[in-house]
Amino acid sequence: MDFNENFILGCSAIGAGLAVIAGIGPGVGQGIAAGHAAAAVGRNPGASGDIRSTMLLGQAVAETTGLYGLLVAILLLFVQPLLP
Amino acid sequence: MEHGILLSGTDVDFMIHGVFQYSFFGHPVWITTSHVCILIVILILTGFAIAANRAIAKGSEVPGGFQNVVELIVEKLDGMVDSTMGKAAPRFYNYIGTVFIFILFSNISGLLGLRPPTADYGVTLPLALVTFALIHVNKWKYQKPMTIWEDLCSPLPKWLPIWLPINLISTVAVPVSLSLRLFANVLSGTAMMALIYGLLGWFATAWPAALHVYFDLFSGAIQTYVFCMLTMTYIANEIGDGTRR
């Protein structure tokens, strides 16, 4: 089968859009982390500094999977590996 | 861009460009904008280091002005290393401090109009590989070979190495995820700012400063902290209670 360039570019754009759906997971995860951190500060306001840094560290690690989706999208759009 | 994917974005540009080409044993090798940006960052940091060195050399008992700032930075960085690494901390003050300052300044160099050097995978991968090497040097220094083998077979007993390939993959995944995390975070900020400036044109005046605060300052500082924190945690895990085998 033989596809022309525009078809491949269009499909790459759709694929990039689909890849960014990976952002849902980290969104949910970071929300859960922030919610629990808020509950923890409510229970023990004195430890808010420690809780904040722990929360930010966990969220930044959880963000990684979403960024993999972003990387795939950027590769599809700008490096265009599927073009012959 | 050859194929107009972003139709109106003729000047959307956040890619790395070659500055000049030379031949390295017959291979064409490029000096890119990343090299130039990293050189600027290194020059600024060297200048700061020389100034700090002079300030400390003729420092007084009661610090004032610049000496105060330098002492504050060193104290904060050492405190960060202390709080995660415990007894092994003094040997890692220098390395973690250097890496922290370098990554932090690289991340926020987007504010100076540079393309952040950490938005180049060729910069973050070596940093993660240094971490990887440190992890394994310390592992072999502080653990018996038998313990290392047991860890590699970990959920199953040591005479049944079925999980060995999976544990090996998770070992290799450490530097990959460390470097990709830093790279993708900084790249996403750079791409976002390039899209805003490139696509909105004159409309993007003044208010993108707020986005710079988030993408360059906040995100950059958080990712620096995360990189150093994970490096320290991995190394401290291998060192354990600090008794050599």
mmCIF file of N, CA and C in Angstrom, chain B residues 21-136:
data_model
loop_
_atom_site.group_PDB
_atom_site.id
_atom_site.type_symbol
_atom_site.label_atom_id
_atom_site.label_comp_id
_atom_site.label_asym_id
_atom_site.label_seq_id
_atom_site.Cartn_x
_atom_site.Cartn_y
_atom_site.Cartn_z
ATOM 1 N N GLN B 21 29.625 23.566 11.817
ATOM 2 C CA GLN B 21 29.922 22.147 11.661
ATOM 3 C C GLN B 21 31.414 21.963 11.550
ATOM 4 N N TYR B 22 31.943 20.890 12.169
ATOM 5 C CA TYR B 22 33.339 20.556 11.945
ATOM 6 C C TYR B 22 33.451 19.057 11.816
ATOM 7 N N SER B 23 34.609 18.627 11.402
ATOM 8 C CA SER B 23 34.789 17.211 11.121
ATOM 9 C C SER B 23 35.625 16.574 12.222
ATOM 10 N N PHE B 24 35.073 15.545 12.867
ATOM 11 C CA PHE B 24 35.744 14.870 13.964
ATOM 12 C C PHE B 24 36.104 13.465 13.502
ATOM 13 N N PHE B 25 37.362 13.250 13.116
ATOM 14 C CA PHE B 25 37.808 11.973 12.545
ATOM 15 C C PHE B 25 36.880 11.525 11.427
ATOM 16 N N GLY B 26 36.516 12.454 10.536
ATOM 17 C CA GLY B 26 35.705 12.097 9.391
ATOM 18 C C GLY B 26 34.213 12.189 9.619
ATOM 19 N N HIS B 27 33.795 12.276 10.912
ATOM 20 C CA HIS B 27 32.365 12.417 11.174
ATOM 21 C C HIS B 27 31.984 13.893 11.180
ATOM 22 N N PRO B 28 30.900 14.249 10.529
ATOM 23 C CA PRO B 28 30.435 15.631 10.670
ATOM 24 C C PRO B 28 29.802 15.807 12.045
ATOM 25 N N VAL B 29 30.302 16.757 12.822
ATOM 26 C CA VAL B 29 29.802 17.011 14.169
ATOM 27 C C VAL B 29 29.383 18.466 14.248
ATOM 28 N N TRP B 30 28.270 18.710 14.936
ATOM 29 C CA TRP B 30 27.748 20.065 15.015
ATOM 30 C C TRP B 30 27.981 20.665 16.388
ATOM 31 N N ILE B 31 28.359 21.951 16.405
ATOM 32 C CA ILE B 31 28.261 22.744 17.631
ATOM 33 C C ILE B 31 26.871 23.366 17.587
ATOM 34 N N THR B 32 26.026 23.083 18.588
ATOM 35 C CA THR B 32 24.637 23.531 18.518
ATOM 36 C C THR B 32 24.377 24.666 19.501
ATOM 37 N N THR B 33 23.151 25.168 19.447
ATOM 38 C CA THR B 33 22.768 26.237 20.381
ATOM 39 C C THR B 33 22.837 25.760 21.823
ATOM 40 N N SER B 34 22.629 24.438 22.042
ATOM 41 C CA SER B 34 22.742 23.914 23.406
ATOM 42 C C SER B 34 24.143 24.148 23.960
ATOM 43 N N HIS B 35 25.167 23.904 23.111
ATOM 44 C CA HIS B 35 26.542 24.122 23.572
ATOM 45 C C HIS B 35 26.751 25.576 23.964
ATOM 46 N N VAL B 36 26.231 26.477 23.120
ATOM 47 C CA VAL B 36 26.434 27.900 23.394
ATOM 48 C C VAL B 36 25.753 28.288 24.701
ATOM 49 N N CYS B 37 24.490 27.795 24.877
ATOM 50 C CA CYS B 37 23.758 28.142 26.101
ATOM 51 C C CYS B 37 24.453 27.569 27.329
ATOM 52 N N ILE B 38 24.943 26.338 27.210
ATOM 53 C CA ILE B 38 25.609 25.709 28.351
ATOM 54 C C ILE B 38 26.892 26.459 28.668
ATOM 55 N N LEU B 39 27.573 26.969 27.627
ATOM 56 C CA LEU B 39 28.800 27.737 27.854
ATOM 57 C C LEU B 39 28.481 29.016 28.609
ATOM 58 N N ILE B 40 27.376 29.685 28.225
ATOM 59 C CA ILE B 40 26.990 30.922 28.918
ATOM 60 C C ILE B 40 26.680 30.622 30.379
ATOM 61 N N VAL B 41 25.900 29.531 30.601
ATOM 62 C CA VAL B 41 25.555 29.162 31.971
ATOM 63 C C VAL B 41 26.815 28.899 32.784
ATOM 64 N N ILE B 42 27.763 28.155 32.190
ATOM 65 C CA ILE B 42 28.985 27.806 32.919
ATOM 66 C C ILE B 42 29.798 29.054 33.213
ATOM 67 N N LEU B 43 29.857 29.999 32.241
ATOM 68 C CA LEU B 43 30.626 31.219 32.473
ATOM 69 C C LEU B 43 30.034 32.019 33.625
ATOM 70 N N ILE B 44 28.685 32.138 33.632
ATOM 71 C CA ILE B 44 28.043 32.900 34.706
ATOM 72 C C ILE B 44 28.306 32.234 36.052
ATOM 73 N N LEU B 45 28.168 30.885 36.096
ATOM 74 C CA LEU B 45 28.381 30.182 37.360
ATOM 75 C C LEU B 45 29.831 30.286 37.804
ATOM 76 N N THR B 46 30.777 30.242 36.846
ATOM 77 C CA THR B 46 32.191 30.378 37.209
ATOM 78 C C THR B 46 32.460 31.757 37.781
ATOM 79 N N GLY B 47 31.871 32.772 37.136
ATOM 80 C CA GLY B 47 32.027 34.125 37.659
ATOM 81 C C GLY B 47 31.509 34.242 39.073
ATOM 82 N N PHE B 48 30.334 33.639 39.300
ATOM 83 C CA PHE B 48 29.758 33.668 40.644
ATOM 84 C C PHE B 48 30.665 32.945 41.626
ATOM 85 N N ALA B 49 31.219 31.792 41.186
ATOM 86 C CA ALA B 49 32.070 31.010 42.081
ATOM 87 C C ALA B 49 33.320 31.795 42.460
ATOM 88 N N ILE B 50 33.921 32.496 41.460
ATOM 89 C CA ILE B 50 35.131 33.275 41.762
ATOM 90 C C ILE B 50 34.807 34.399 42.742
ATOM 91 N N ALA B 51 33.664 35.065 42.484
ATOM 92 C CA ALA B 51 33.267 36.158 43.389
ATOM 93 C C ALA B 51 33.026 35.623 44.793
ATOM 94 N N ALA B 52 32.356 34.447 44.878
ATOM 95 C CA ALA B 52 32.072 33.868 46.188
ATOM 96 C C ALA B 52 33.357 33.487 46.896
ATOM 97 N N ASN B 53 34.310 32.926 46.112
ATOM 98 C CA ASN B 53 35.580 32.513 46.698
ATOM 99 C C ASN B 53 36.318 33.699 47.303
ATOM 100 N N ARG B 54 36.332 34.833 46.556
ATOM 101 C CA ARG B 54 37.019 36.023 47.067
ATOM 102 C C ARG B 54 36.318 36.564 48.305
ATOM 103 N N ALA B 55 34.960 36.524 48.258
ATOM 104 C CA ALA B 55 34.205 37.056 49.400
ATOM 105 C C ALA B 55 34.495 36.237 50.648
ATOM 106 N N ILE B 56 34.619 34.895 50.481
ATOM 107 C CA ILE B 56 34.863 34.051 51.648
ATOM 108 C C ILE B 56 36.309 34.194 52.102
ATOM 109 N N ALA B 57 37.256 34.365 51.138
ATOM 110 C CA ALA B 57 38.670 34.439 51.492
ATOM 111 C C ALA B 57 38.963 35.629 52.397
ATOM 112 N N LYS B 58 38.302 36.756 52.116
ATOM 113 C CA LYS B 58 38.515 37.906 53.007
ATOM 114 C C LYS B 58 37.278 38.146 53.848
ATOM 115 N N GLY B 59 36.606 37.040 54.184
ATOM 116 C CA GLY B 59 35.379 37.146 54.966
ATOM 117 C C GLY B 59 35.667 37.497 56.414
ATOM 118 N N SER B 60 34.676 38.089 57.057
ATOM 119 C CA SER B 60 34.844 38.472 58.451
ATOM 120 C C SER B 60 34.011 37.550 59.331
ATOM 121 N N GLU B 61 34.230 37.654 60.633
ATOM 122 C CA GLU B 61 33.491 36.823 61.586
ATOM 123 C C GLU B 61 31.995 37.114 61.511
ATOM 124 N N VAL B 62 31.658 38.387 61.404
ATOM 125 C CA VAL B 62 30.256 38.773 61.246
ATOM 126 C C VAL B 62 30.005 39.006 59.753
ATOM 127 N N PRO B 63 29.333 38.065 59.082
ATOM 128 C CA PRO B 63 29.175 38.197 57.628
ATOM 129 C C PRO B 63 28.237 39.338 57.266
ATOM 130 N N GLY B 64 28.511 39.906 56.113
ATOM 131 C CA GLY B 64 27.636 40.975 55.659
ATOM 132 C C GLY B 64 27.545 40.958 54.145
ATOM 133 N N GLY B 65 26.402 41.358 53.631
ATOM 134 C CA GLY B 65 26.250 41.490 52.183
ATOM 135 C C GLY B 65 26.391 40.180 51.441
ATOM 136 N N PHE B 66 27.329 40.185 50.470
ATOM 137 C CA PHE B 66 27.470 39.053 49.559
ATOM 138 C C PHE B 66 27.861 37.773 50.304
ATOM 139 N N GLN B 67 28.725 37.915 51.315
ATOM 140 C CA GLN B 67 29.161 36.744 52.074
ATOM 141 C C GLN B 67 27.975 36.043 52.726
ATOM 142 N N ASN B 68 27.016 36.840 53.173
ATOM 143 C CA ASN B 68 25.796 36.301 53.770
ATOM 144 C C ASN B 68 25.052 35.412 52.785
ATOM 145 N N VAL B 69 24.899 35.915 51.552
ATOM 146 C CA VAL B 69 24.164 35.170 50.524
ATOM 147 C C VAL B 69 24.839 33.839 50.249
ATOM 148 N N VAL B 70 26.174 33.883 50.077
ATOM 149 C CA VAL B 70 26.915 32.659 49.766
ATOM 150 C C VAL B 70 26.762 31.647 50.891
ATOM 151 N N GLU B 71 26.921 32.130 52.145
ATOM 152 C CA GLU B 71 26.809 31.201 53.275
ATOM 153 C C GLU B 71 25.413 30.611 53.360
ATOM 154 N N LEU B 72 24.413 31.430 53.044
ATOM 155 C CA LEU B 72 23.028 30.936 53.091
ATOM 156 C C LEU B 72 22.826 29.825 52.073
ATOM 157 N N ILE B 73 23.316 30.039 50.828
ATOM 158 C CA ILE B 73 23.152 29.026 49.779
ATOM 159 C C ILE B 73 23.809 27.715 50.208
ATOM 160 N N VAL B 74 25.073 27.811 50.676
ATOM 161 C CA VAL B 74 25.802 26.596 51.051
ATOM 162 C C VAL B 74 25.106 25.884 52.196
ATOM 163 N N GLU B 75 24.639 26.669 53.188
ATOM 164 C CA GLU B 75 23.973 26.051 54.331
ATOM 165 C C GLU B 75 22.697 25.326 53.916
ATOM 166 N N LYS B 76 21.901 25.963 53.062
ATOM 167 C CA LYS B 76 20.647 25.342 52.634
ATOM 168 C C LYS B 76 20.914 24.045 51.873
ATOM 169 N N LEU B 77 21.899 24.104 50.939
ATOM 170 C CA LEU B 77 22.186 22.891 50.153
ATOM 171 C C LEU B 77 22.690 21.772 51.047
ATOM 172 N N ASP B 78 23.614 22.116 51.980
ATOM 173 C CA ASP B 78 24.133 21.087 52.877
ATOM 174 C C ASP B 78 23.027 20.520 53.757
ATOM 175 N N GLY B 79 22.113 21.402 54.185
ATOM 176 C CA GLY B 79 21.001 20.937 55.012
ATOM 177 C C GLY B 79 20.120 19.963 54.259
ATOM 178 N N MET B 80 19.911 20.249 52.954
ATOM 179 C CA MET B 80 19.086 19.351 52.140
ATOM 180 C C MET B 80 19.738 17.971 52.043
ATOM 181 N N VAL B 81 21.066 17.957 51.793
ATOM 182 C CA VAL B 81 21.766 16.678 51.687
ATOM 183 C C VAL B 81 21.733 15.954 53.029
ATOM 184 N N ASP B 82 21.952 16.716 54.113
ATOM 185 C CA ASP B 82 21.946 16.125 55.451
ATOM 186 C C ASP B 82 20.641 15.416 55.756
ATOM 187 N N SER B 83 19.524 16.071 55.377
ATOM 188 C CA SER B 83 18.230 15.553 55.816
ATOM 189 C C SER B 83 17.874 14.266 55.091
ATOM 190 N N THR B 84 18.476 14.001 53.902
ATOM 191 C CA THR B 84 18.127 12.751 53.218
ATOM 192 C C THR B 84 19.183 11.677 53.375
ATOM 193 N N MET B 85 20.461 12.055 53.501
ATOM 194 C CA MET B 85 21.497 11.026 53.432
ATOM 195 C C MET B 85 22.067 10.648 54.789
ATOM 196 N N GLY B 86 21.742 11.417 55.816
ATOM 197 C CA GLY B 86 22.206 11.052 57.154
ATOM 198 C C GLY B 86 23.715 11.072 57.274
ATOM 199 N N LYS B 87 24.294 9.928 57.728
ATOM 200 C CA LYS B 87 25.722 9.894 58.054
ATOM 201 C C LYS B 87 26.614 10.017 56.826
ATOM 202 N N ALA B 88 26.124 9.538 55.659
ATOM 203 C CA ALA B 88 26.956 9.551 54.456
ATOM 204 C C ALA B 88 26.988 10.930 53.806
ATOM 205 N N ALA B 89 26.240 11.886 54.360
ATOM 206 C CA ALA B 89 26.047 13.169 53.686
ATOM 207 C C ALA B 89 27.337 13.923 53.352
ATOM 208 N N PRO B 90 28.316 14.057 54.285
ATOM 209 C CA PRO B 90 29.457 14.936 53.997
ATOM 210 C C PRO B 90 30.200 14.593 52.717
ATOM 211 N N ARG B 91 30.196 13.311 52.298
ATOM 212 C CA ARG B 91 30.923 12.971 51.077
ATOM 213 C C ARG B 91 30.178 13.427 49.829
ATOM 214 N N PHE B 92 28.888 13.769 49.959
ATOM 215 C CA PHE B 92 28.109 14.106 48.777
ATOM 216 C C PHE B 92 27.717 15.584 48.726
ATOM 217 N N TYR B 93 28.166 16.397 49.733
ATOM 218 C CA TYR B 93 27.867 17.834 49.710
ATOM 219 C C TYR B 93 28.259 18.439 48.364
ATOM 220 N N ASN B 94 29.495 18.171 47.941
ATOM 221 C CA ASN B 94 30.026 18.855 46.760
ATOM 222 C C ASN B 94 29.253 18.483 45.510
ATOM 223 N N TYR B 95 29.078 17.160 45.297
ATOM 224 C CA TYR B 95 28.445 16.726 44.055
ATOM 225 C C TYR B 95 27.012 17.216 43.960
ATOM 226 N N ILE B 96 26.214 16.975 45.017
ATOM 227 C CA ILE B 96 24.801 17.350 44.966
ATOM 228 C C ILE B 96 24.651 18.858 44.835
ATOM 229 N N GLY B 97 25.500 19.606 45.574
ATOM 230 C CA GLY B 97 25.429 21.060 45.492
ATOM 231 C C GLY B 97 25.713 21.553 44.082
ATOM 232 N N THR B 98 26.764 20.998 43.465
ATOM 233 C CA THR B 98 27.122 21.407 42.106
ATOM 234 C C THR B 98 25.997 21.108 41.131
ATOM 235 N N VAL B 99 25.484 19.862 41.203
ATOM 236 C CA VAL B 99 24.434 19.473 40.273
ATOM 237 C C VAL B 99 23.192 20.326 40.480
ATOM 238 N N PHE B 100 22.870 20.601 41.750
ATOM 239 C CA PHE B 100 21.679 21.403 42.041
ATOM 240 C C PHE B 100 21.801 22.786 41.413
ATOM 241 N N ILE B 101 22.945 23.449 41.669
ATOM 242 C CA ILE B 101 23.093 24.808 41.150
ATOM 243 C C ILE B 101 23.102 24.818 39.626
ATOM 244 N N PHE B 102 23.781 23.824 39.027
ATOM 245 C CA PHE B 102 23.860 23.791 37.567
ATOM 246 C C PHE B 102 22.481 23.572 36.945
ATOM 247 N N ILE B 103 21.730 22.578 37.446
ATOM 248 C CA ILE B 103 20.416 22.293 36.849
ATOM 249 C C ILE B 103 19.472 23.462 37.092
ATOM 250 N N LEU B 104 19.517 24.007 38.314
ATOM 251 C CA LEU B 104 18.612 25.125 38.610
ATOM 252 C C LEU B 104 18.877 26.284 37.670
ATOM 253 N N PHE B 105 20.156 26.627 37.505
ATOM 254 C CA PHE B 105 20.444 27.775 36.652
ATOM 255 C C PHE B 105 20.136 27.470 35.193
ATOM 256 N N SER B 106 20.366 26.211 34.779
ATOM 257 C CA SER B 106 20.013 25.847 33.405
ATOM 258 C C SER B 106 18.517 25.990 33.188
ATOM 259 N N ASN B 107 17.711 25.518 34.176
ATOM 260 C CA ASN B 107 16.263 25.573 34.000
ATOM 261 C C ASN B 107 15.750 26.997 33.925
ATOM 262 N N ILE B 108 16.285 27.878 34.788
ATOM 263 C CA ILE B 108 15.735 29.234 34.795
ATOM 264 C C ILE B 108 16.432 30.126 33.780
ATOM 265 N N SER B 109 17.380 29.576 32.990
ATOM 266 C CA SER B 109 18.036 30.429 31.999
ATOM 267 C C SER B 109 17.080 30.791 30.871
ATOM 268 N N GLY B 110 15.896 30.134 30.821
ATOM 269 C CA GLY B 110 14.888 30.560 29.863
ATOM 270 C C GLY B 110 14.463 31.997 30.089
ATOM 271 N N LEU B 111 14.608 32.466 31.339
ATOM 272 C CA LEU B 111 14.245 33.850 31.646
ATOM 273 C C LEU B 111 15.192 34.829 30.975
ATOM 274 N N LEU B 112 16.441 34.376 30.715
ATOM 275 C CA LEU B 112 17.425 35.277 30.106
ATOM 276 C C LEU B 112 17.347 35.234 28.594
ATOM 277 N N GLY B 113 16.364 34.478 28.062
ATOM 278 C CA GLY B 113 16.227 34.395 26.619
ATOM 279 C C GLY B 113 17.027 33.278 26.004
ATOM 280 N N LEU B 114 17.704 32.473 26.841
ATOM 281 C CA LEU B 114 18.410 31.321 26.291
ATOM 282 C C LEU B 114 17.418 30.188 26.099
ATOM 283 N N ARG B 115 17.789 29.210 25.257
ATOM 284 C CA ARG B 115 17.036 27.968 25.235
ATOM 285 C C ARG B 115 17.618 27.111 26.349
ATOM 286 N N PRO B 116 16.816 26.705 27.349
ATOM 287 C CA PRO B 116 17.401 26.009 28.500
ATOM 288 C C PRO B 116 18.211 24.790 28.049
ATOM 289 N N PRO B 117 19.483 24.674 28.493
ATOM 290 C CA PRO B 117 20.308 23.535 28.071
ATOM 291 C C PRO B 117 19.691 22.205 28.494
ATOM 292 N N THR B 118 18.923 22.188 29.614
ATOM 293 C CA THR B 118 18.340 20.925 30.068
ATOM 294 C C THR B 118 17.184 20.488 29.180
ATOM 295 N N ALA B 119 16.768 21.333 28.216
ATOM 296 C CA ALA B 119 15.762 20.887 27.254
ATOM 297 C C ALA B 119 16.416 20.164 26.084
ATOM 298 N N ASP B 120 17.620 19.650 26.321
ATOM 299 C CA ASP B 120 18.330 18.862 25.314
ATOM 300 C C ASP B 120 18.650 17.519 25.969
ATOM 301 N N TYR B 121 18.208 16.422 25.326
ATOM 302 C CA TYR B 121 18.396 15.127 25.977
ATOM 303 C C TYR B 121 19.868 14.786 26.147
ATOM 304 N N GLY B 122 20.713 15.398 25.333
ATOM 305 C CA GLY B 122 22.140 15.158 25.457
ATOM 306 C C GLY B 122 22.745 15.773 26.710
ATOM 307 N N VAL B 123 22.003 16.633 27.409
ATOM 308 C CA VAL B 123 22.505 17.201 28.654
ATOM 309 C C VAL B 123 21.987 16.408 29.848
ATOM 310 N N THR B 124 20.701 16.012 29.792
ATOM 311 C CA THR B 124 20.134 15.350 30.974
ATOM 312 C C THR B 124 20.574 13.893 31.064
ATOM 313 N N LEU B 125 20.796 13.234 29.917
ATOM 314 C CA LEU B 125 21.203 11.821 29.991
ATOM 315 C C LEU B 125 22.546 11.647 30.700
ATOM 316 N N PRO B 126 23.586 12.442 30.370
ATOM 317 C CA PRO B 126 24.843 12.298 31.122
ATOM 318 C C PRO B 126 24.680 12.543 32.612
ATOM 319 N N LEU B 127 23.851 13.544 32.986
ATOM 320 C CA LEU B 127 23.622 13.783 34.416
ATOM 321 C C LEU B 127 23.041 12.539 35.078
ATOM 322 N N ALA B 128 22.053 11.908 34.403
ATOM 323 C CA ALA B 128 21.443 10.712 34.971
ATOM 324 C C ALA B 128 22.419 9.546 34.978
ATOM 325 N N LEU B 129 23.317 9.500 33.977
ATOM 326 C CA LEU B 129 24.292 8.406 33.946
ATOM 327 C C LEU B 129 25.307 8.537 35.080
ATOM 328 N N VAL B 130 25.642 9.788 35.452
ATOM 329 C CA VAL B 130 26.530 9.981 36.601
ATOM 330 C C VAL B 130 25.855 9.443 37.859
ATOM 331 N N THR B 131 24.553 9.757 38.017
ATOM 332 C CA THR B 131 23.799 9.209 39.140
ATOM 333 C C THR B 131 23.830 7.693 39.128
ATOM 334 N N PHE B 132 23.607 7.110 37.943
ATOM 335 C CA PHE B 132 23.589 5.655 37.782
ATOM 336 C C PHE B 132 24.927 5.056 38.220
ATOM 337 N N ALA B 133 26.024 5.694 37.770
ATOM 338 C CA ALA B 133 27.342 5.191 38.139
ATOM 339 C C ALA B 133 27.554 5.291 39.646
ATOM 340 N N LEU B 134 27.124 6.416 40.245
ATOM 341 C CA LEU B 134 27.274 6.588 41.694
ATOM 342 C C LEU B 134 26.504 5.512 42.450
ATOM 343 N N ILE B 135 25.267 5.227 41.984
ATOM 344 C CA ILE B 135 24.452 4.206 42.636
ATOM 345 C C ILE B 135 25.198 2.884 42.653
ATOM 346 N N HIS B 136 25.768 2.510 41.493
ATOM 347 C CA HIS B 136 26.340 1.168 41.417
ATOM 348 C C HIS B 136 27.699 1.073 42.072
#
